[in-house]
């Protein structure tokens, strides 16, 4: 069954959505479905309506990464940070790009910056742990993984991933 008619106008936030917010919401839907080209198109439209919204540029950067357009993503992350230096997702995206390029030091640095801005996001710690592990810093990787485990609810399926990582590091799963 589809969404009620009011949802198109008010969305999840319970008030009338701006045009940019409507495009953004739909872009997030497409992003979750792996339809990055459609997400980018909707984010382009959202940016056209709100050109000073840093979050839109950062979100488009993540969608561009999904399309394997890393240089374009870098431009969006950089501009998003110019507009708002507290955009943790921009650093997270930069970390993902560096990780994919096997630039472990740059990935650790980017994820560390993201951690300082959003210390309650377990995915940042897990990605940083993976980069640390690849860089040969197993103790630091274990520490990040153990901390990530404290941030993930008991019924969350990501806990299995954390347990596997801890086992790989030689620590008993929690």
GROMACS .gro file of C-alpha atoms in nm:
model
  174
    1UNK     CA    1   0.000   0.000   0.000
    2UNK     CA    2   0.130   0.346  -0.089
    3UNK     CA    3   0.191   0.646   0.133
    4UNK     CA    4  -0.110   0.861   0.233
    5UNK     CA    5  -0.167   1.175   0.023
    6UNK     CA    6  -0.044   1.406   0.298
    7UNK     CA    7   0.293   1.229   0.302
    8UNK     CA    8   0.384   1.379  -0.036
    9UNK     CA    9   0.346   1.728   0.109
   10UNK     CA   10   0.469   1.673   0.465
   11UNK     CA   11   0.707   1.375   0.451
   12UNK     CA   12   0.866   1.224   0.759
   13UNK     CA   13   0.929   1.551   0.940
   14UNK     CA   14   0.564   1.642   0.995
   15UNK     CA   15   0.562   1.981   0.823
   16UNK     CA   16   0.531   2.102   0.468
   17UNK     CA   17   0.846   2.009   0.279
   18UNK     CA   18   1.034   2.254   0.062
   19UNK     CA   19   1.098   2.157  -0.298
   20UNK     CA   20   1.462   2.084  -0.211
   21UNK     CA   21   1.357   1.861   0.081
   22UNK     CA   22   1.127   1.662  -0.147
   23UNK     CA   23   1.406   1.601  -0.392
   24UNK     CA   24   1.642   1.517  -0.107
   25UNK     CA   25   1.404   1.264   0.046
   26UNK     CA   26   1.357   1.092  -0.287
   27UNK     CA   27   1.733   1.098  -0.349
   28UNK     CA   28   1.789   0.921  -0.016
   29UNK     CA   29   1.538   0.656  -0.121
   30UNK     CA   30   1.721   0.603  -0.452
   31UNK     CA   31   2.056   0.596  -0.273
   32UNK     CA   32   1.934   0.320  -0.039
   33UNK     CA   33   1.819   0.121  -0.343
   34UNK     CA   34   2.158   0.159  -0.513
   35UNK     CA   35   2.014   0.378  -0.789
   36UNK     CA   36   2.292   0.632  -0.764
   37UNK     CA   37   2.224   0.799  -1.098
   38UNK     CA   38   1.869   0.883  -0.991
   39UNK     CA   39   1.992   0.998  -0.651
   40UNK     CA   40   2.244   1.231  -0.818
   41UNK     CA   41   1.974   1.372  -1.047
   42UNK     CA   42   1.744   1.447  -0.753
   43UNK     CA   43   2.030   1.597  -0.553
   44UNK     CA   44   2.116   1.818  -0.851
   45UNK     CA   45   1.758   1.946  -0.843
   46UNK     CA   46   1.767   1.992  -0.465
   47UNK     CA   47   2.091   2.190  -0.491
   48UNK     CA   48   1.940   2.405  -0.762
   49UNK     CA   49   1.665   2.496  -0.514
   50UNK     CA   50   1.894   2.537  -0.210
   51UNK     CA   51   2.245   2.609  -0.338
   52UNK     CA   52   2.386   2.696   0.007
   53UNK     CA   53   2.281   2.371   0.178
   54UNK     CA   54   2.603   2.185   0.262
   55UNK     CA   55   2.425   1.860   0.343
   56UNK     CA   56   2.299   1.834  -0.015
   57UNK     CA   57   2.649   1.858  -0.160
   58UNK     CA   58   2.781   1.597   0.082
   59UNK     CA   59   2.493   1.362   0.003
   60UNK     CA   60   2.556   1.408  -0.368
   61UNK     CA   61   2.923   1.332  -0.306
   62UNK     CA   62   2.828   0.998  -0.151
   63UNK     CA   63   2.599   0.919  -0.445
   64UNK     CA   64   2.878   1.014  -0.685
   65UNK     CA   65   3.106   0.768  -0.505
   66UNK     CA   66   2.840   0.505  -0.572
   67UNK     CA   67   2.863   0.594  -0.940
   68UNK     CA   68   3.245   0.560  -0.929
   69UNK     CA   69   3.288   0.934  -0.989
   70UNK     CA   70   3.538   0.989  -0.711
   71UNK     CA   71   3.685   1.317  -0.836
   72UNK     CA   72   3.339   1.474  -0.864
   73UNK     CA   73   3.262   1.341  -0.516
   74UNK     CA   74   3.579   1.505  -0.382
   75UNK     CA   75   3.463   1.839  -0.522
   76UNK     CA   76   3.125   1.805  -0.351
   77UNK     CA   77   3.280   1.703  -0.018
   78UNK     CA   78   3.518   2.000  -0.035
   79UNK     CA   79   3.243   2.248  -0.119
   80UNK     CA   80   3.013   2.103   0.147
   81UNK     CA   81   3.289   2.159   0.403
   82UNK     CA   82   3.338   2.517   0.283
   83UNK     CA   83   2.968   2.580   0.347
   84UNK     CA   84   2.965   2.391   0.679
   85UNK     CA   85   3.288   2.256   0.833
   86UNK     CA   86   3.088   2.032   1.071
   87UNK     CA   87   2.963   1.798   0.798
   88UNK     CA   88   3.093   1.468   0.935
   89UNK     CA   89   2.961   1.278   0.634
   90UNK     CA   90   3.201   1.468   0.410
   91UNK     CA   91   3.495   1.332   0.608
   92UNK     CA   92   3.334   0.989   0.613
   93UNK     CA   93   3.300   1.002   0.235
   94UNK     CA   94   3.660   1.112   0.200
   95UNK     CA   95   3.759   0.821   0.420
   96UNK     CA   96   3.562   0.578   0.206
   97UNK     CA   97   3.731   0.712  -0.106
   98UNK     CA   98   4.077   0.682   0.049
   99UNK     CA   99   3.995   0.331   0.174
  100UNK     CA  100   3.889   0.222  -0.175
  101UNK     CA  101   4.217   0.361  -0.310
  102UNK     CA  102   4.407   0.169  -0.038
  103UNK     CA  103   4.545   0.495   0.104
  104UNK     CA  104   4.528   0.377   0.464
  105UNK     CA  105   4.680   0.684   0.629
  106UNK     CA  106   4.446   0.922   0.447
  107UNK     CA  107   4.150   0.697   0.532
  108UNK     CA  108   4.242   0.689   0.901
  109UNK     CA  109   4.281   1.067   0.903
  110UNK     CA  110   3.945   1.127   0.734
  111UNK     CA  111   3.762   0.882   0.960
  112UNK     CA  112   3.930   1.037   1.265
  113UNK     CA  113   3.795   1.379   1.162
  114UNK     CA  114   3.450   1.229   1.118
  115UNK     CA  115   3.474   1.070   1.465
  116UNK     CA  116   3.548   1.403   1.627
  117UNK     CA  117   3.231   1.549   1.473
  118UNK     CA  118   3.005   1.245   1.523
  119UNK     CA  119   3.147   1.035   1.808
  120UNK     CA  120   2.831   0.825   1.838
  121UNK     CA  121   2.836   0.674   1.486
  122UNK     CA  122   2.963   0.313   1.498
  123UNK     CA  123   3.014   0.290   1.121
  124UNK     CA  124   3.291   0.548   1.144
  125UNK     CA  125   3.476   0.341   1.404
  126UNK     CA  126   3.433   0.022   1.203
  127UNK     CA  127   3.567   0.174   0.882
  128UNK     CA  128   3.854   0.336   1.070
  129UNK     CA  129   3.929   0.001   1.236
  130UNK     CA  130   3.948  -0.163   0.894
  131UNK     CA  131   4.186   0.108   0.770
  132UNK     CA  132   4.398   0.081   1.085
  133UNK     CA  133   4.414  -0.297   1.045
  134UNK     CA  134   4.522  -0.265   0.683
  135UNK     CA  135   4.785  -0.014   0.793
  136UNK     CA  136   4.922  -0.274   1.038
  137UNK     CA  137   4.791  -0.104   1.353
  138UNK     CA  138   4.599  -0.400   1.493
  139UNK     CA  139   4.580  -0.282   1.855
  140UNK     CA  140   4.424   0.049   1.751
  141UNK     CA  141   4.190  -0.138   1.517
  142UNK     CA  142   4.080  -0.366   1.800
  143UNK     CA  143   4.019  -0.065   2.025
  144UNK     CA  144   3.799   0.106   1.763
  145UNK     CA  145   3.608  -0.217   1.701
  146UNK     CA  146   3.548  -0.273   2.073
  147UNK     CA  147   3.422   0.084   2.107
  148UNK     CA  148   3.197   0.047   1.802
  149UNK     CA  149   3.048  -0.259   1.967
  150UNK     CA  150   2.936  -0.045   2.264
  151UNK     CA  151   2.752   0.189   2.024
  152UNK     CA  152   2.556  -0.082   1.841
  153UNK     CA  153   2.231  -0.206   1.997
  154UNK     CA  154   2.222  -0.572   2.099
  155UNK     CA  155   1.965  -0.669   1.833
  156UNK     CA  156   2.149  -0.494   1.545
  157UNK     CA  157   2.284  -0.730   1.279
  158UNK     CA  158   2.609  -0.529   1.261
  159UNK     CA  159   2.709  -0.688   1.593
  160UNK     CA  160   2.790  -1.009   1.403
  161UNK     CA  161   3.035  -0.815   1.188
  162UNK     CA  162   3.193  -0.667   1.500
  163UNK     CA  163   3.223  -1.012   1.657
  164UNK     CA  164   3.396  -1.145   1.346
  165UNK     CA  165   3.641  -0.854   1.348
  166UNK     CA  166   3.719  -0.904   1.715
  167UNK     CA  167   3.775  -1.274   1.656
  168UNK     CA  168   4.012  -1.188   1.371
  169UNK     CA  169   4.203  -0.961   1.608
  170UNK     CA  170   4.225  -1.240   1.864
  171UNK     CA  171   3.983  -1.087   2.114
  172UNK     CA  172   3.685  -1.277   2.253
  173UNK     CA  173   3.358  -1.159   2.090
  174UNK     CA  174   3.137  -0.949   2.317
   0.00000   0.00000   0.00000
